[in-house]
Amino acid sequence: MSSVPVYEEELDGLLLMEYEEFELKHPSFLVLGLPDTGLVGVISANHLVETLGMKEVAGIDVMTLMPPVAVISKGAVRPPLRIYVKDNLMALTAEAPVPPASVHALAKMIVDYAMKRGVDYIVSIVGVASPARINIEKPRVYWIASNEKARKLMEGVEAEGFLNGYLVGPYALILKNAIRARVPNLVLLADAYIEFPDPEAAAEVLNVLSKITGVQVDTKKLLEQAEMIRLRLRGLMKQTKQTMAEMGGPSPLMYA
Amino acid sequence: MVEDVEELFERLRRRVMREVDRVLSEFEALRLDWTPDGRLSPLYTVYEFPDKYVVLVDLAAADVDSVEVKVADDRLVIEARLEREISLGDLYGTTAMRGVTLRYYRQEIPLPPDADVEGMSYRVRPDKIVEIVIPRRRG
């Protein structure tokens, strides 16, 4: 990872940097792991990066991030949103929730970037707040497709279409932008604890993702490490809960 | 008329509680969720139903046999030892917090006035999420 980006672009306080040249194989998938319900996206994307040994090639910095934080990792400053690549997969993971003020710009930046890089499909991973999650042993996976091409991905895959409900936050805007830009966007949702990191939900989504992309992702290690992942992600979960509340997302029914 | 006043009071009480919760939760986010002596605050959620409160607590990596749920004054107290001691530095892969070792969970949760603690029950799910059910008193 070089410290001087080979490419940069800025949009409303967001800075996208590529650290090196890279090529994506096709059909290519951009998998999004943004902090949301149960951190299902973050856990899924992190697991992809680790098990597939994906390479960090780019990142997005939120210059208006509050509190102002510089994440130091392996001795270098790294942005809170990181982009990794391997063969036909690109994964975006996040170390901090997206501030509500940056959600619009980020959604635009991600869809524009996907088009620029010739990404064939954007796959958003998110938890669906399930009040009965505690009684569900195997979280179910649902999907939303932005268009026919995205819908075709789900043919022969065991998952339910998500017919009624709502998405709040960055994924909602990414979906709308993708529809407008005619970029196929598939949203994969899994039953999840609203406010606890949910590696089991992530494992179910990854099983579906394996079928769609043809890239086998072993989730055994993810389930083995589930408790440590939950422990490690407590802080991010708390921040995410706060951010979700600010965006008016599903909130705890505390003394409602 | 009396009922109206009571209703008004109840509404006001709820509003105050909500406001207090909001302020507290903002504080909560700023506060460290571990202490140098190895205490860890677990993630938890309180759900309110018409007839009961349900509290979920995430006790990842806890020793299930050591889970204790009790009531002290008007607070719910949840405690559990971790299966093994975990260094904060190892957990986050950083050198900065190597000196801190996590040993146990402890969380106090204030109980609403209509919580009927006599009827409280709890179970620890296989995924180490504790579900605590507290009935609400009527009237």
CSV table of C-alpha atoms in Angstrom, one decimal:
chain,number,residue,atom,x,y,z
A,1,MET,CA,0.0,0.0,0.0
A,2,SER,CA,1.7,3.2,-1.2
A,3,SER,CA,1.2,6.3,0.8
A,4,VAL,CA,0.7,8.5,-2.3
A,5,PRO,CA,-2.5,7.6,-4.1
A,6,VAL,CA,-2.4,7.0,-7.9
A,7,TYR,CA,-5.9,8.4,-8.3
A,8,GLU,CA,-8.1,10.7,-6.2
A,9,GLU,CA,-11.5,12.2,-6.5
A,10,GLU,CA,-13.5,14.3,-4.1
A,11,LEU,CA,-17.2,14.8,-3.6
A,12,ASP,CA,-18.8,16.9,-0.8
A,13,GLY,CA,-16.2,16.2,1.9
A,14,LEU,CA,-15.6,12.6,0.8
A,15,LEU,CA,-12.2,11.7,-0.7
A,16,LEU,CA,-11.8,8.5,-2.7
A,17,MET,CA,-8.2,7.3,-3.2
A,18,GLU,CA,-6.8,4.4,-5.2
A,19,TYR,CA,-3.4,3.3,-4.0
A,20,GLU,CA,-2.4,1.3,-7.0
A,21,GLU,CA,-3.5,0.3,-10.5
A,22,PHE,CA,-5.7,-2.8,-10.6
A,23,GLU,CA,-7.9,-4.8,-12.9
A,24,LEU,CA,-11.2,-6.5,-12.1
A,25,LYS,CA,-12.2,-9.7,-13.7
A,26,HIS,CA,-15.7,-10.2,-15.0
A,27,PRO,CA,-18.5,-10.6,-14.1
A,28,SER,CA,-17.5,-8.3,-11.3
A,29,PHE,CA,-19.2,-7.8,-8.0
A,30,LEU,CA,-18.8,-4.9,-5.6
A,31,VAL,CA,-19.8,-6.2,-2.2
A,32,LEU,CA,-20.8,-3.4,0.3
A,33,GLY,CA,-20.2,-3.9,4.0
A,34,LEU,CA,-21.5,-0.7,5.6
A,35,PRO,CA,-22.4,-0.5,9.3
A,36,ASP,CA,-26.1,-1.1,9.7
A,37,THR,CA,-28.5,-3.4,11.6
A,38,GLY,CA,-26.6,-6.2,13.3
A,39,LEU,CA,-23.4,-5.1,11.4
A,40,VAL,CA,-24.2,-7.9,9.0
A,41,GLY,CA,-22.6,-6.1,6.1
A,42,VAL,CA,-19.4,-5.3,8.0
A,43,ILE,CA,-19.0,-8.8,9.3
A,44,SER,CA,-19.7,-10.3,5.8
A,45,ALA,CA,-17.3,-8.0,4.0
A,46,ASN,CA,-14.5,-8.4,6.6
A,47,HIS,CA,-14.8,-12.2,6.4
A,48,LEU,CA,-14.6,-12.1,2.6
A,49,VAL,CA,-11.4,-9.9,2.8
A,50,GLU,CA,-9.8,-12.3,5.3
A,51,THR,CA,-10.7,-15.7,3.9
A,52,LEU,CA,-10.1,-14.8,0.3
A,53,GLY,CA,-6.9,-12.7,1.1
A,54,MET,CA,-8.2,-9.7,-0.8
A,55,LYS,CA,-5.9,-6.8,-1.4
A,56,GLU,CA,-6.5,-3.3,-0.1
A,57,VAL,CA,-6.3,-1.1,-3.2
A,58,ALA,CA,-8.5,1.9,-2.4
A,59,GLY,CA,-10.3,3.8,0.3
A,60,ILE,CA,-12.8,6.6,1.0
A,61,ASP,CA,-12.1,9.1,3.7
A,62,VAL,CA,-14.8,11.2,5.3
A,63,MET,CA,-13.1,14.5,5.8
A,64,THR,CA,-16.0,15.8,8.0
A,65,LEU,CA,-16.1,12.7,10.2
A,66,MET,CA,-17.0,13.4,13.8
A,67,PRO,CA,-15.3,12.7,16.1
A,68,PRO,CA,-12.3,13.6,14.0
A,69,VAL,CA,-10.3,10.3,14.0
A,70,ALA,CA,-7.3,9.1,12.1
A,71,VAL,CA,-7.1,5.3,12.1
A,72,ILE,CA,-3.6,4.1,12.2
A,73,SER,CA,-3.0,0.5,11.0
A,74,LYS,CA,0.3,-1.2,10.3
A,75,GLY,CA,1.9,2.2,10.9
A,76,ALA,CA,-0.1,4.0,8.2
A,77,VAL,CA,-3.1,6.3,8.3
A,78,ARG,CA,-6.0,4.5,6.7
A,79,PRO,CA,-9.5,5.9,5.8
A,80,PRO,CA,-12.5,4.5,7.6
A,81,LEU,CA,-13.9,3.0,4.4
A,82,ARG,CA,-11.6,0.5,2.7
A,83,ILE,CA,-11.9,-1.1,-0.7
A,84,TYR,CA,-10.3,-4.5,-1.4
A,85,VAL,CA,-10.0,-6.5,-4.6
A,86,LYS,CA,-9.4,-10.1,-5.7
A,87,ASP,CA,-10.2,-11.4,-9.2
A,88,ASN,CA,-13.8,-10.5,-9.9
A,89,LEU,CA,-14.7,-9.4,-6.4
A,90,MET,CA,-14.4,-6.0,-4.8
A,91,ALA,CA,-15.3,-5.5,-1.2
A,92,LEU,CA,-15.9,-2.3,0.7
A,93,THR,CA,-15.7,-2.4,4.5
A,94,ALA,CA,-16.1,0.3,7.1
A,95,GLU,CA,-14.5,1.0,10.4
A,96,ALA,CA,-17.0,3.7,11.4
A,97,PRO,CA,-20.6,4.4,10.7
A,98,VAL,CA,-21.3,6.8,7.8
A,99,PRO,CA,-22.3,10.2,9.3
A,100,PRO,CA,-25.9,11.1,8.2
A,101,ALA,CA,-24.6,14.3,6.6
A,102,SER,CA,-22.4,12.2,4.2
A,103,VAL,CA,-24.9,9.5,3.3
A,104,HIS,CA,-26.1,11.2,0.1
A,105,ALA,CA,-22.6,12.0,-1.2
A,106,LEU,CA,-21.4,8.5,-0.3
A,107,ALA,CA,-24.3,6.8,-2.1
A,108,LYS,CA,-23.5,8.8,-5.2
A,109,MET,CA,-19.8,8.3,-5.0
A,110,ILE,CA,-20.2,4.5,-4.7
A,111,VAL,CA,-22.5,4.1,-7.6
A,112,ASP,CA,-20.5,6.4,-9.8
A,113,TYR,CA,-17.3,4.6,-8.9
A,114,ALA,CA,-18.8,1.2,-9.6
A,115,MET,CA,-19.7,2.5,-13.1
A,116,LYS,CA,-16.3,4.0,-13.6
A,117,ARG,CA,-14.6,0.7,-12.7
A,118,GLY,CA,-17.0,-1.3,-14.9
A,119,VAL,CA,-18.5,-3.2,-11.9
A,120,ASP,CA,-21.3,-5.5,-13.2
A,121,TYR,CA,-23.2,-5.9,-9.9
A,122,ILE,CA,-23.3,-3.9,-6.7
A,123,VAL,CA,-24.3,-6.3,-3.9
A,124,SER,CA,-25.4,-4.6,-0.7
A,125,ILE,CA,-25.4,-6.6,2.5
A,126,VAL,CA,-27.6,-5.6,5.4
A,127,GLY,CA,-29.5,-7.0,8.4
A,128,VAL,CA,-33.2,-6.8,8.6
A,129,ALA,CA,-34.3,-5.9,12.1
A,130,SER,CA,-36.0,-8.9,13.3
A,131,PRO,CA,-37.7,-8.7,16.8
A,132,ALA,CA,-38.1,-12.4,16.9
A,133,ARG,CA,-34.4,-13.0,16.0
A,134,ILE,CA,-33.8,-14.6,19.5
A,135,ASN,CA,-36.1,-17.4,18.5
A,136,ILE,CA,-34.7,-18.0,15.1
A,137,GLU,CA,-31.9,-20.6,14.8
A,138,LYS,CA,-31.1,-20.1,11.2
A,139,PRO,CA,-31.6,-16.5,10.0
A,140,ARG,CA,-33.4,-16.3,6.6
A,141,VAL,CA,-32.0,-14.4,3.7
A,142,TYR,CA,-34.2,-12.0,1.6
A,143,TRP,CA,-33.3,-10.0,-1.5
A,144,ILE,CA,-34.2,-6.8,-3.4
A,145,ALA,CA,-33.2,-6.3,-7.0
A,146,SER,CA,-32.8,-2.9,-8.7
A,147,ASN,CA,-33.5,-4.3,-12.1
A,148,GLU,CA,-34.0,-7.5,-14.2
A,149,LYS,CA,-30.3,-8.2,-14.5
A,150,ALA,CA,-29.9,-8.1,-10.8
A,151,ARG,CA,-33.0,-10.2,-10.3
A,152,LYS,CA,-31.5,-12.9,-12.6
A,153,LEU,CA,-28.7,-13.5,-10.1
A,154,MET,CA,-31.2,-15.0,-7.7
A,155,GLU,CA,-32.6,-17.5,-10.1
A,156,GLY,CA,-32.3,-21.0,-8.5
A,157,VAL,CA,-31.0,-19.5,-5.3
A,158,GLU,CA,-32.9,-20.3,-2.2
A,159,ALA,CA,-34.0,-16.9,-0.7
A,160,GLU,CA,-37.1,-14.9,-0.5
A,161,GLY,CA,-37.9,-11.8,-2.4
A,162,PHE,CA,-38.3,-8.9,0.1
A,163,LEU,CA,-41.7,-7.5,-0.9
A,164,ASN,CA,-42.8,-5.0,1.8
A,165,GLY,CA,-40.8,-3.0,4.2
A,166,TYR,CA,-38.3,-0.3,4.2
A,167,LEU,CA,-34.6,0.3,4.0
A,168,VAL,CA,-33.1,3.3,5.9
A,169,GLY,CA,-29.7,4.7,5.5
A,170,PRO,CA,-26.9,4.5,2.9
A,171,TYR,CA,-28.2,1.3,1.3
A,172,ALA,CA,-31.6,2.9,0.5
A,173,LEU,CA,-29.9,5.7,-1.4
A,174,ILE,CA,-27.4,3.4,-3.1
A,175,LEU,CA,-30.4,1.3,-4.4
A,176,LYS,CA,-32.2,4.4,-5.7
A,177,ASN,CA,-29.0,5.8,-7.3
A,178,ALA,CA,-28.4,2.4,-8.8
A,179,ILE,CA,-31.9,2.3,-10.3
A,180,ARG,CA,-31.4,5.7,-11.9
A,181,ALA,CA,-27.9,4.9,-13.2
A,182,ARG,CA,-29.1,1.5,-14.4
A,183,VAL,CA,-26.4,-0.3,-12.4
A,184,PRO,CA,-27.6,-3.7,-11.2
A,185,ASN,CA,-27.9,-3.6,-7.4
A,186,LEU,CA,-28.8,-6.7,-5.4
A,187,VAL,CA,-29.6,-6.1,-1.7
A,188,LEU,CA,-29.2,-9.2,0.4
A,189,LEU,CA,-30.9,-9.0,3.8
A,190,ALA,CA,-30.8,-11.5,6.7
A,191,ASP,CA,-32.8,-11.7,9.8
A,192,ALA,CA,-30.6,-10.1,12.4
A,193,TYR,CA,-30.4,-8.7,15.9
A,194,ILE,CA,-31.0,-5.0,15.6
A,195,GLU,CA,-28.4,-3.9,18.0
A,196,PHE,CA,-26.0,-6.9,18.4
A,197,PRO,CA,-23.3,-7.8,15.9
A,198,ASP,CA,-24.7,-10.9,14.2
A,199,PRO,CA,-22.1,-13.2,12.6
A,200,GLU,CA,-24.7,-16.0,12.1
A,201,ALA,CA,-26.8,-13.7,9.9
A,202,ALA,CA,-23.6,-12.8,8.0
A,203,ALA,CA,-22.8,-16.5,7.5
A,204,GLU,CA,-26.2,-17.1,5.9
A,205,VAL,CA,-25.7,-14.1,3.5
A,206,LEU,CA,-22.3,-15.3,2.6
A,207,ASN,CA,-23.7,-18.7,1.6
A,208,VAL,CA,-26.0,-17.0,-0.8
A,209,LEU,CA,-23.2,-14.7,-2.0
A,210,SER,CA,-21.1,-17.8,-2.8
A,211,LYS,CA,-23.8,-19.1,-5.1
A,212,ILE,CA,-24.3,-15.8,-6.9
A,213,THR,CA,-20.7,-15.1,-7.5
A,214,GLY,CA,-19.4,-18.6,-7.9
A,215,VAL,CA,-16.6,-17.8,-5.4
A,216,GLN,CA,-16.7,-20.3,-2.6
A,217,VAL,CA,-16.6,-18.6,0.8
A,218,ASP,CA,-16.0,-20.9,3.7
A,219,THR,CA,-18.1,-19.6,6.7
A,220,LYS,CA,-16.9,-22.2,9.2
A,221,LYS,CA,-14.2,-20.0,10.6
A,222,LEU,CA,-16.6,-17.1,10.8
A,223,LEU,CA,-19.0,-19.2,13.0
A,224,GLU,CA,-16.1,-20.4,15.1
A,225,GLN,CA,-14.9,-16.9,15.8
A,226,ALA,CA,-18.4,-15.5,16.1
A,227,GLU,CA,-18.2,-14.7,19.8
A,228,MET,CA,-14.8,-12.9,19.4
A,229,ILE,CA,-16.2,-10.9,16.5
A,230,ARG,CA,-19.2,-9.9,18.6
A,231,LEU,CA,-16.9,-8.8,21.4
A,232,ARG,CA,-14.6,-6.9,19.0
A,233,LEU,CA,-17.5,-5.1,17.2
A,234,ARG,CA,-19.3,-3.8,20.4
A,235,GLY,CA,-17.9,-0.3,19.9
A,236,LEU,CA,-18.8,0.0,16.3
A,237,MET,CA,-22.3,-1.5,17.0
A,238,LYS,CA,-22.9,1.2,19.7
A,239,GLN,CA,-21.8,4.0,17.3
A,240,THR,CA,-23.9,2.5,14.5
A,241,LYS,CA,-27.0,2.4,16.8
A,242,GLN,CA,-26.5,6.1,17.5
A,243,THR,CA,-26.1,7.0,13.8
A,244,MET,CA,-29.1,4.9,12.9
A,245,ALA,CA,-31.2,6.6,15.5
A,246,GLU,CA,-30.1,10.0,14.0
A,247,MET,CA,-31.3,8.8,10.6
A,248,GLY,CA,-34.6,7.7,12.0
A,249,GLY,CA,-34.0,4.0,11.4
A,250,PRO,CA,-35.5,1.2,13.4
A,251,SER,CA,-34.7,2.1,17.0
A,252,PRO,CA,-34.9,0.2,20.2
A,253,LEU,CA,-38.4,0.3,21.6
A,254,MET,CA,-37.0,1.6,24.9
A,255,TYR,CA,-39.9,2.7,27.1
A,256,ALA,CA,-41.7,3.6,23.9
B,1,MET,CA,-61.2,13.8,36.2
B,2,VAL,CA,-58.9,11.9,38.5
B,3,GLU,CA,-58.2,9.4,35.7
B,4,ASP,CA,-57.4,12.2,33.3
B,5,VAL,CA,-54.8,13.6,35.7
B,6,GLU,CA,-53.3,10.2,36.1
B,7,GLU,CA,-53.2,9.7,32.4
B,8,LEU,CA,-51.5,13.1,32.0
B,9,PHE,CA,-49.0,12.1,34.7
B,10,GLU,CA,-48.3,8.9,33.0
B,11,ARG,CA,-47.7,10.6,29.7
B,12,LEU,CA,-45.4,13.1,31.3
B,13,ARG,CA,-43.5,10.4,33.0
B,14,ARG,CA,-43.0,8.6,29.8
B,15,ARG,CA,-41.8,11.7,28.1
B,16,VAL,CA,-39.3,12.4,30.8
B,17,MET,CA,-38.1,8.8,30.7
B,18,ARG,CA,-37.6,9.0,27.0
B,19,GLU,CA,-35.7,12.2,27.3
B,20,VAL,CA,-33.5,10.8,30.1
B,21,ASP,CA,-32.9,7.7,28.0
B,22,ARG,CA,-31.8,9.8,25.1
B,23,VAL,CA,-29.4,11.9,27.1
B,24,LEU,CA,-28.1,8.8,28.9
B,25,SER,CA,-27.6,6.9,25.7
B,26,GLU,CA,-25.6,9.8,24.3
B,27,PHE,CA,-23.4,9.6,27.4
B,28,GLU,CA,-23.2,5.9,27.1
B,29,ALA,CA,-21.7,6.2,23.6
B,30,LEU,CA,-19.0,8.5,24.9
B,31,ARG,CA,-18.1,6.4,28.0
B,32,LEU,CA,-15.5,3.7,27.8
B,33,ASP,CA,-17.1,0.3,27.8
B,34,TRP,CA,-14.4,-1.4,29.7
B,35,THR,CA,-12.5,-0.5,32.9
B,36,PRO,CA,-8.8,-1.0,33.6
B,37,ASP,CA,-9.7,-3.7,36.2
B,38,GLY,CA,-11.1,-5.9,33.4
B,39,ARG,CA,-14.9,-5.1,33.5
B,40,LEU,CA,-16.7,-5.1,30.2
B,41,SER,CA,-20.1,-3.5,29.6
B,42,PRO,CA,-22.2,-5.8,27.4
B,43,LEU,CA,-24.5,-4.5,24.6
B,44,TYR,CA,-28.1,-4.6,25.7
B,45,THR,CA,-31.5,-3.6,24.5
B,46,VAL,CA,-34.7,-3.0,26.5
B,47,TYR,CA,-38.0,-3.7,24.7
B,48,GLU,CA,-41.3,-2.5,26.2
B,49,PHE,CA,-44.4,-4.5,25.6
B,50,PRO,CA,-47.9,-3.7,27.0
B,51,ASP,CA,-47.5,-6.4,29.7
B,52,LYS,CA,-43.8,-6.9,30.1
B,53,TYR,CA,-40.3,-5.6,29.6
B,54,VAL,CA,-37.9,-7.8,27.7
B,55,VAL,CA,-34.2,-7.2,28.1
B,56,LEU,CA,-31.7,-8.8,25.7
B,57,VAL,CA,-28.0,-8.8,26.7
B,58,ASP,CA,-25.2,-9.9,24.5
B,59,LEU,CA,-22.7,-12.0,26.6
B,60,ALA,CA,-20.4,-13.1,23.8
B,61,ALA,CA,-17.5,-15.2,25.1
B,62,ALA,CA,-19.0,-15.4,28.6
B,63,ASP,CA,-18.9,-18.5,30.8
B,64,VAL,CA,-22.6,-19.5,30.7
B,65,ASP,CA,-22.5,-21.1,34.1
B,66,SER,CA,-21.4,-17.9,35.7
B,67,VAL,CA,-24.3,-15.8,34.4
B,68,GLU,CA,-26.1,-14.0,37.3
B,69,VAL,CA,-29.2,-11.8,36.9
B,70,LYS,CA,-30.4,-10.0,40.0
B,71,VAL,CA,-32.2,-7.0,41.2
B,72,ALA,CA,-30.6,-4.4,43.5
B,73,ASP,CA,-32.8,-1.5,44.5
B,74,ASP,CA,-34.4,-0.3,41.3
B,75,ARG,CA,-31.8,-1.7,39.1
B,76,LEU,CA,-31.3,-4.9,37.2
B,77,VAL,CA,-27.7,-6.2,37.6
B,78,ILE,CA,-26.2,-8.7,35.1
B,79,GLU,CA,-22.9,-10.3,35.7
B,80,ALA,CA,-20.9,-13.0,34.1
B,81,ARG,CA,-17.3,-14.1,33.9
B,82,LEU,CA,-15.6,-14.4,30.5
B,83,GLU,CA,-14.6,-18.0,29.5
B,84,ARG,CA,-11.0,-16.9,29.5
B,85,GLU,CA,-9.2,-13.7,30.1
B,86,ILE,CA,-8.8,-11.6,27.0
B,87,SER,CA,-6.2,-8.9,26.5
B,88,LEU,CA,-7.7,-5.8,24.9
B,89,GLY,CA,-4.6,-5.5,22.8
B,90,ASP,CA,-5.1,-9.0,21.3
B,91,LEU,CA,-8.8,-8.3,20.7
B,92,TYR,CA,-8.2,-5.2,18.7
B,93,GLY,CA,-4.8,-6.2,17.3
B,94,THR,CA,-3.1,-3.2,18.8
B,95,THR,CA,-0.1,-2.6,20.9
B,96,ALA,CA,-1.6,0.3,22.8
B,97,MET,CA,-3.9,-1.5,25.2
B,98,ARG,CA,-1.9,-4.6,25.8
B,99,GLY,CA,-1.9,-4.0,29.5
B,100,VAL,CA,-5.6,-4.3,29.9
B,101,THR,CA,-7.1,-7.7,30.5
B,102,LEU,CA,-10.8,-8.3,30.2
B,103,ARG,CA,-12.3,-10.7,32.8
B,104,TYR,CA,-16.0,-10.2,33.3
B,105,TYR,CA,-19.2,-8.5,32.2
B,106,ARG,CA,-21.2,-6.3,34.5
B,107,GLN,CA,-24.1,-4.1,33.6
B,108,GLU,CA,-26.7,-2.2,35.7
B,109,ILE,CA,-29.9,-1.3,34.0
B,110,PRO,CA,-32.4,1.1,35.7
B,111,LEU,CA,-35.8,-0.5,36.0
B,112,PRO,CA,-39.0,1.4,35.3
B,113,PRO,CA,-41.3,1.9,38.3
B,114,ASP,CA,-43.9,-0.6,37.0
B,115,ALA,CA,-41.5,-3.5,36.6
B,116,ASP,CA,-42.7,-6.4,38.7
B,117,VAL,CA,-39.4,-7.9,39.7
B,118,GLU,CA,-41.0,-10.8,41.7
B,119,GLY,CA,-42.1,-12.3,38.4
B,120,MET,CA,-38.8,-11.9,36.6
B,121,SER,CA,-37.4,-14.8,34.7
B,122,TYR,CA,-34.4,-15.3,32.4
B,123,ARG,CA,-32.8,-17.7,30.1
B,124,VAL,CA,-29.4,-17.9,28.4
B,125,ARG,CA,-29.7,-18.8,24.7
B,126,PRO,CA,-27.2,-21.0,23.0
B,127,ASP,CA,-25.7,-18.0,21.3
B,128,LYS,CA,-25.1,-16.5,24.8
B,129,ILE,CA,-27.7,-13.8,24.4
B,130,VAL,CA,-29.6,-13.5,27.7
B,131,GLU,CA,-33.3,-12.9,27.6
B,132,ILE,CA,-34.7,-11.4,30.7
B,133,VAL,CA,-38.5,-11.0,31.0
B,134,ILE,CA,-40.0,-8.7,33.6
B,135,PRO,CA,-43.8,-8.5,33.9
B,136,ARG,CA,-45.3,-5.0,34.3
B,137,ARG,CA,-47.7,-4.3,37.2
B,138,ARG,CA,-51.1,-3.3,36.2
B,139,GLY,CA,-52.7,0.0,37.1
